mmCIF file with all atom_site columns, C-alpha atoms in Angstrom:
data_model
loop_
_atom_site.group_PDB
_atom_site.id
_atom_site.type_symbol
_atom_site.label_atom_id
_atom_site.label_alt_id
_atom_site.label_comp_id
_atom_site.label_asym_id
_atom_site.label_entity_id
_atom_site.label_seq_id
_atom_site.pdbx_PDB_ins_code
_atom_site.Cartn_x
_atom_site.Cartn_y
_atom_site.Cartn_z
_atom_site.occupancy
_atom_site.B_iso_or_equiv
_atom_site.pdbx_formal_charge
_atom_site.auth_seq_id
_atom_site.auth_comp_id
_atom_site.auth_asym_id
_atom_site.auth_atom_id
_atom_site.pdbx_PDB_model_num
ATOM 1   C CA . MET G 1 1   ? 32.537 61.208 -74.935 1.00 75.00 ? 1   MET G CA 1
ATOM 2   C CA . SER G 1 2   ? 29.334 59.277 -74.378 1.00 93.00 ? 2   SER G CA 1
ATOM 3   C CA . ALA G 1 3   ? 29.095 55.499 -74.491 1.00 96.00 ? 3   ALA G CA 1
ATOM 4   C CA . HIS G 1 4   ? 26.390 53.166 -75.746 1.00 97.00 ? 4   HIS G CA 1
ATOM 5   C CA . LEU G 1 5   ? 25.796 49.463 -75.262 1.00 97.00 ? 5   LEU G CA 1
ATOM 6   C CA . VAL G 1 6   ? 24.585 47.739 -78.444 1.00 98.00 ? 6   VAL G CA 1
ATOM 7   C CA . THR G 1 7   ? 23.436 44.136 -78.809 1.00 97.00 ? 7   THR G CA 1
ATOM 8   C CA . GLY G 1 8   ? 22.919 42.234 -82.042 1.00 97.00 ? 8   GLY G CA 1
ATOM 9   C CA . VAL G 1 9   ? 25.616 44.133 -83.930 1.00 97.00 ? 9   VAL G CA 1
ATOM 10  C CA . THR G 1 10  ? 26.648 41.062 -85.912 1.00 96.00 ? 10  THR G CA 1
ATOM 11  C CA . GLY G 1 11  ? 23.116 40.909 -87.335 1.00 94.00 ? 11  GLY G CA 1
ATOM 12  C CA . LEU G 1 12  ? 21.357 42.950 -89.982 1.00 92.00 ? 12  LEU G CA 1
ATOM 13  C CA . VAL G 1 13  ? 19.481 45.438 -87.768 1.00 94.00 ? 13  VAL G CA 1
ATOM 14  C CA . GLY G 1 14  ? 22.118 45.790 -85.056 1.00 96.00 ? 14  GLY G CA 1
ATOM 15  C CA . GLY G 1 15  ? 24.869 46.343 -87.621 1.00 97.00 ? 15  GLY G CA 1
ATOM 16  C CA . ALA G 1 16  ? 22.870 49.071 -89.344 1.00 97.00 ? 16  ALA G CA 1
ATOM 17  C CA . ILE G 1 17  ? 22.133 50.791 -86.030 1.00 97.00 ? 17  ILE G CA 1
ATOM 18  C CA . ALA G 1 18  ? 25.785 50.615 -84.964 1.00 98.00 ? 18  ALA G CA 1
ATOM 19  C CA . LEU G 1 19  ? 26.841 52.256 -88.231 1.00 98.00 ? 19  LEU G CA 1
ATOM 20  C CA . GLU G 1 20  ? 24.231 54.989 -87.793 1.00 97.00 ? 20  GLU G CA 1
ATOM 21  C CA . LEU G 1 21  ? 25.457 55.634 -84.250 1.00 98.00 ? 21  LEU G CA 1
ATOM 22  C CA . LEU G 1 22  ? 29.017 55.911 -85.544 1.00 98.00 ? 22  LEU G CA 1
ATOM 23  C CA . ALA G 1 23  ? 27.926 58.296 -88.307 1.00 97.00 ? 23  ALA G CA 1
ATOM 24  C CA . ARG G 1 24  ? 25.601 60.494 -86.226 1.00 97.00 ? 24  ARG G CA 1
ATOM 25  C CA . THR G 1 25  ? 27.266 60.622 -82.802 1.00 97.00 ? 25  THR G CA 1
ATOM 26  C CA . ASP G 1 26  ? 30.696 60.763 -81.233 1.00 96.00 ? 26  ASP G CA 1
ATOM 27  C CA . ALA G 1 27  ? 29.766 57.919 -78.860 1.00 96.00 ? 27  ALA G CA 1
ATOM 28  C CA . HIS G 1 28  ? 31.934 54.925 -78.096 1.00 97.00 ? 28  HIS G CA 1
ATOM 29  C CA . LEU G 1 29  ? 30.090 51.655 -78.752 1.00 98.00 ? 29  LEU G CA 1
ATOM 30  C CA . HIS G 1 30  ? 30.381 48.661 -76.435 1.00 97.00 ? 30  HIS G CA 1
ATOM 31  C CA . CYS G 1 31  ? 28.976 45.830 -78.544 1.00 98.00 ? 31  CYS G CA 1
ATOM 32  C CA . LEU G 1 32  ? 27.828 42.617 -76.902 1.00 97.00 ? 32  LEU G CA 1
ATOM 33  C CA . VAL G 1 33  ? 29.078 39.738 -79.055 1.00 97.00 ? 33  VAL G CA 1
ATOM 34  C CA . ARG G 1 34  ? 29.030 35.973 -78.570 1.00 95.00 ? 34  ARG G CA 1
ATOM 35  C CA . GLY G 1 35  ? 32.071 33.836 -79.170 1.00 93.00 ? 35  GLY G CA 1
ATOM 36  C CA . ASP G 1 36  ? 34.220 31.107 -77.681 1.00 95.00 ? 36  ASP G CA 1
ATOM 37  C CA . SER G 1 37  ? 36.604 33.762 -76.372 1.00 94.00 ? 37  SER G CA 1
ATOM 38  C CA . ALA G 1 38  ? 36.977 37.521 -76.077 1.00 94.00 ? 38  ALA G CA 1
ATOM 39  C CA . ALA G 1 39  ? 39.351 37.438 -79.055 1.00 96.00 ? 39  ALA G CA 1
ATOM 40  C CA . GLU G 1 40  ? 36.796 35.578 -81.185 1.00 97.00 ? 40  GLU G CA 1
ATOM 41  C CA . ALA G 1 41  ? 34.086 38.059 -80.168 1.00 96.00 ? 41  ALA G CA 1
ATOM 42  C CA . GLU G 1 42  ? 36.348 40.933 -81.198 1.00 96.00 ? 42  GLU G CA 1
ATOM 43  C CA . GLN G 1 43  ? 37.053 39.282 -84.553 1.00 97.00 ? 43  GLN G CA 1
ATOM 44  C CA . ARG G 1 44  ? 33.345 38.583 -85.203 1.00 97.00 ? 44  ARG G CA 1
ATOM 45  C CA . LEU G 1 45  ? 32.528 42.219 -84.400 1.00 97.00 ? 45  LEU G CA 1
ATOM 46  C CA . THR G 1 46  ? 35.206 43.641 -86.679 1.00 97.00 ? 46  THR G CA 1
ATOM 47  C CA . THR G 1 47  ? 34.292 41.308 -89.525 1.00 97.00 ? 47  THR G CA 1
ATOM 48  C CA . ALA G 1 48  ? 30.549 42.000 -89.229 1.00 97.00 ? 48  ALA G CA 1
ATOM 49  C CA . LEU G 1 49  ? 30.825 45.783 -88.982 1.00 97.00 ? 49  LEU G CA 1
ATOM 50  C CA . THR G 1 50  ? 33.356 45.986 -91.794 1.00 98.00 ? 50  THR G CA 1
ATOM 51  C CA . ALA G 1 51  ? 31.079 43.948 -94.054 1.00 97.00 ? 51  ALA G CA 1
ATOM 52  C CA . ALA G 1 52  ? 28.046 46.016 -93.018 1.00 97.00 ? 52  ALA G CA 1
ATOM 53  C CA . ALA G 1 53  ? 29.889 49.263 -93.747 1.00 98.00 ? 53  ALA G CA 1
ATOM 54  C CA . VAL G 1 54  ? 30.789 48.043 -97.230 1.00 97.00 ? 54  VAL G CA 1
ATOM 55  C CA . HIS G 1 55  ? 27.282 46.686 -97.864 1.00 95.00 ? 55  HIS G CA 1
ATOM 56  C CA . TYR G 1 56  ? 25.555 49.892 -96.748 1.00 95.00 ? 56  TYR G CA 1
ATOM 57  C CA . GLY G 1 57  ? 27.953 52.147 -98.640 1.00 96.00 ? 57  GLY G CA 1
ATOM 58  C CA . ARG G 1 58  ? 29.509 53.512 -95.433 1.00 96.00 ? 58  ARG G CA 1
ATOM 59  C CA . SER G 1 59  ? 33.124 52.416 -95.974 1.00 97.00 ? 59  SER G CA 1
ATOM 60  C CA . GLU G 1 60  ? 34.337 55.724 -94.534 1.00 97.00 ? 60  GLU G CA 1
ATOM 61  C CA . LEU G 1 61  ? 33.320 54.412 -91.095 1.00 97.00 ? 61  LEU G CA 1
ATOM 62  C CA . ILE G 1 62  ? 35.688 51.422 -91.208 1.00 97.00 ? 62  ILE G CA 1
ATOM 63  C CA . ASP G 1 63  ? 38.671 53.504 -90.036 1.00 96.00 ? 63  ASP G CA 1
ATOM 64  C CA . GLN G 1 64  ? 36.701 54.509 -86.910 1.00 96.00 ? 64  GLN G CA 1
ATOM 65  C CA . LEU G 1 65  ? 36.085 50.935 -85.751 1.00 96.00 ? 65  LEU G CA 1
ATOM 66  C CA . PRO G 1 66  ? 39.361 50.378 -83.841 1.00 95.00 ? 66  PRO G CA 1
ATOM 67  C CA . ARG G 1 67  ? 39.007 53.514 -81.708 1.00 96.00 ? 67  ARG G CA 1
ATOM 68  C CA . ARG G 1 68  ? 35.219 53.793 -81.302 1.00 97.00 ? 68  ARG G CA 1
ATOM 69  C CA . VAL G 1 69  ? 33.983 50.208 -81.049 1.00 98.00 ? 69  VAL G CA 1
ATOM 70  C CA . THR G 1 70  ? 34.772 47.634 -78.371 1.00 96.00 ? 70  THR G CA 1
ATOM 71  C CA . ALA G 1 71  ? 33.598 44.036 -78.279 1.00 96.00 ? 71  ALA G CA 1
ATOM 72  C CA . LEU G 1 72  ? 31.968 43.085 -75.005 1.00 96.00 ? 72  LEU G CA 1
ATOM 73  C CA . TRP G 1 73  ? 32.190 39.302 -74.819 1.00 96.00 ? 73  TRP G CA 1
ATOM 74  C CA . GLY G 1 74  ? 28.898 37.881 -73.640 1.00 96.00 ? 74  GLY G CA 1
ATOM 75  C CA . ASP G 1 75  ? 25.634 36.129 -74.411 1.00 96.00 ? 75  ASP G CA 1
ATOM 76  C CA . ILE G 1 76  ? 22.144 37.513 -73.834 1.00 96.00 ? 76  ILE G CA 1
ATOM 77  C CA . THR G 1 77  ? 20.913 34.107 -72.666 1.00 96.00 ? 77  THR G CA 1
ATOM 78  C CA . ARG G 1 78  ? 23.080 34.281 -69.522 1.00 96.00 ? 78  ARG G CA 1
ATOM 79  C CA . PRO G 1 79  ? 22.557 36.388 -66.374 1.00 96.00 ? 79  PRO G CA 1
ATOM 80  C CA . LEU G 1 80  ? 23.875 39.930 -66.912 1.00 95.00 ? 80  LEU G CA 1
ATOM 81  C CA . ALA G 1 81  ? 24.247 38.830 -70.547 1.00 96.00 ? 81  ALA G CA 1
ATOM 82  C CA . GLY G 1 82  ? 27.325 36.847 -69.543 1.00 94.00 ? 82  GLY G CA 1
ATOM 83  C CA . VAL G 1 83  ? 29.368 39.987 -68.879 1.00 95.00 ? 83  VAL G CA 1
ATOM 84  C CA . ALA G 1 84  ? 31.766 39.701 -65.950 1.00 88.00 ? 84  ALA G CA 1
ATOM 85  C CA . ALA G 1 85  ? 32.492 43.425 -65.621 1.00 89.00 ? 85  ALA G CA 1
ATOM 86  C CA . PRO G 1 86  ? 29.893 45.791 -67.120 1.00 89.00 ? 86  PRO G CA 1
ATOM 87  C CA . PRO G 1 87  ? 31.415 48.881 -68.731 1.00 91.00 ? 87  PRO G CA 1
ATOM 88  C CA . ALA G 1 88  ? 30.939 52.096 -66.784 1.00 88.00 ? 88  ALA G CA 1
ATOM 89  C CA . GLY G 1 89  ? 29.422 55.237 -68.222 1.00 91.00 ? 89  GLY G CA 1
ATOM 90  C CA . ILE G 1 90  ? 26.815 53.676 -70.503 1.00 95.00 ? 90  ILE G CA 1
ATOM 91  C CA . GLU G 1 91  ? 24.264 56.354 -71.396 1.00 95.00 ? 91  GLU G CA 1
ATOM 92  C CA . GLU G 1 92  ? 22.098 54.445 -73.869 1.00 96.00 ? 92  GLU G CA 1
ATOM 93  C CA . VAL G 1 93  ? 21.321 50.808 -74.596 1.00 97.00 ? 93  VAL G CA 1
ATOM 94  C CA . TRP G 1 94  ? 20.331 49.647 -78.075 1.00 97.00 ? 94  TRP G CA 1
ATOM 95  C CA . HIS G 1 95  ? 19.024 46.090 -77.808 1.00 97.00 ? 95  HIS G CA 1
ATOM 96  C CA . CYS G 1 96  ? 18.862 44.506 -81.269 1.00 96.00 ? 96  CYS G CA 1
ATOM 97  C CA . ALA G 1 97  ? 19.755 40.891 -80.513 1.00 95.00 ? 97  ALA G CA 1
ATOM 98  C CA . ALA G 1 98  ? 16.906 38.448 -81.067 1.00 92.00 ? 98  ALA G CA 1
ATOM 99  C CA . SER G 1 99  ? 15.873 35.177 -82.543 1.00 89.00 ? 99  SER G CA 1
ATOM 100 C CA . LEU G 1 100 ? 14.078 35.856 -85.805 1.00 88.00 ? 100 LEU G CA 1
ATOM 101 C CA . ARG G 1 101 ? 12.563 32.395 -85.926 1.00 89.00 ? 101 ARG G CA 1
ATOM 102 C CA . TYR G 1 102 ? 8.814  32.428 -85.502 1.00 88.00 ? 102 TYR G CA 1
ATOM 103 C CA . GLU G 1 103 ? 7.864  28.787 -85.910 1.00 93.00 ? 103 GLU G CA 1
ATOM 104 C CA . GLU G 1 104 ? 6.441  26.807 -82.995 1.00 93.00 ? 104 GLU G CA 1
ATOM 105 C CA . ARG G 1 105 ? 9.280  24.293 -83.162 1.00 95.00 ? 105 ARG G CA 1
ATOM 106 C CA . TYR G 1 106 ? 11.671 27.092 -82.108 1.00 91.00 ? 106 TYR G CA 1
ATOM 107 C CA . ARG G 1 107 ? 9.524  28.182 -79.148 1.00 93.00 ? 107 ARG G CA 1
ATOM 108 C CA . GLU G 1 108 ? 12.183 27.521 -76.488 1.00 93.00 ? 108 GLU G CA 1
ATOM 109 C CA . GLU G 1 109 ? 14.897 29.370 -78.431 1.00 91.00 ? 109 GLU G CA 1
ATOM 110 C CA . ILE G 1 110 ? 12.544 32.293 -79.039 1.00 89.00 ? 110 ILE G CA 1
ATOM 111 C CA . LEU G 1 111 ? 11.619 32.549 -75.365 1.00 92.00 ? 111 LEU G CA 1
ATOM 112 C CA . GLU G 1 112 ? 15.228 32.153 -74.228 1.00 89.00 ? 112 GLU G CA 1
ATOM 113 C CA . GLN G 1 113 ? 16.559 34.856 -76.542 1.00 91.00 ? 113 GLN G CA 1
ATOM 114 C CA . ASN G 1 114 ? 13.681 37.290 -76.997 1.00 90.00 ? 114 ASN G CA 1
ATOM 115 C CA . VAL G 1 115 ? 12.165 37.219 -73.513 1.00 92.00 ? 115 VAL G CA 1
ATOM 116 C CA . ALA G 1 116 ? 14.818 36.029 -71.043 1.00 93.00 ? 116 ALA G CA 1
ATOM 117 C CA . GLY G 1 117 ? 17.543 37.634 -73.177 1.00 93.00 ? 117 GLY G CA 1
ATOM 118 C CA . THR G 1 118 ? 15.853 41.014 -72.928 1.00 96.00 ? 118 THR G CA 1
ATOM 119 C CA . VAL G 1 119 ? 15.589 40.655 -69.144 1.00 96.00 ? 119 VAL G CA 1
ATOM 120 C CA . ASN G 1 120 ? 19.307 39.810 -68.999 1.00 95.00 ? 120 ASN G CA 1
ATOM 121 C CA . VAL G 1 121 ? 20.209 42.850 -71.132 1.00 97.00 ? 121 VAL G CA 1
ATOM 122 C CA . LEU G 1 122 ? 18.065 45.089 -68.896 1.00 96.00 ? 122 LEU G CA 1
ATOM 123 C CA . ASP G 1 123 ? 19.893 43.708 -65.841 1.00 96.00 ? 123 ASP G CA 1
ATOM 124 C CA . LEU G 1 124 ? 23.230 44.424 -67.555 1.00 95.00 ? 124 LEU G CA 1
ATOM 125 C CA . ALA G 1 125 ? 22.071 47.953 -68.369 1.00 94.00 ? 125 ALA G CA 1
ATOM 126 C CA . ARG G 1 126 ? 21.172 48.556 -64.725 1.00 93.00 ? 126 ARG G CA 1
ATOM 127 C CA . ALA G 1 127 ? 24.550 47.175 -63.610 1.00 92.00 ? 127 ALA G CA 1
ATOM 128 C CA . ALA G 1 128 ? 26.396 49.404 -66.063 1.00 89.00 ? 128 ALA G CA 1
#
């Protein structure tokens, strides 16, 4: 079975892509999720994907979540996206995490997440 790394799964675009990957492939998804702990990241992931599946009319995918989706506790703003041990066997990376703020007052957040965050995810992808 192939494996993919997906960021931004708790958001609108990342959640939709994760559901499409579940529907169209047999891949296992390692989903980078922020949280105060690994358990909180896992809960955020399950809650977000369950809600997305209901919202997008893909409730049949909910039963697949426990066996095909794993929360990878991390944060794109940290080196290697904050992941201590990158998962092995990643074949594809789907980077959907981003700040969607586009006002000048959010410049630092935008740069940290959308520029430095992408570099950190690329470094994680190379490590995996």
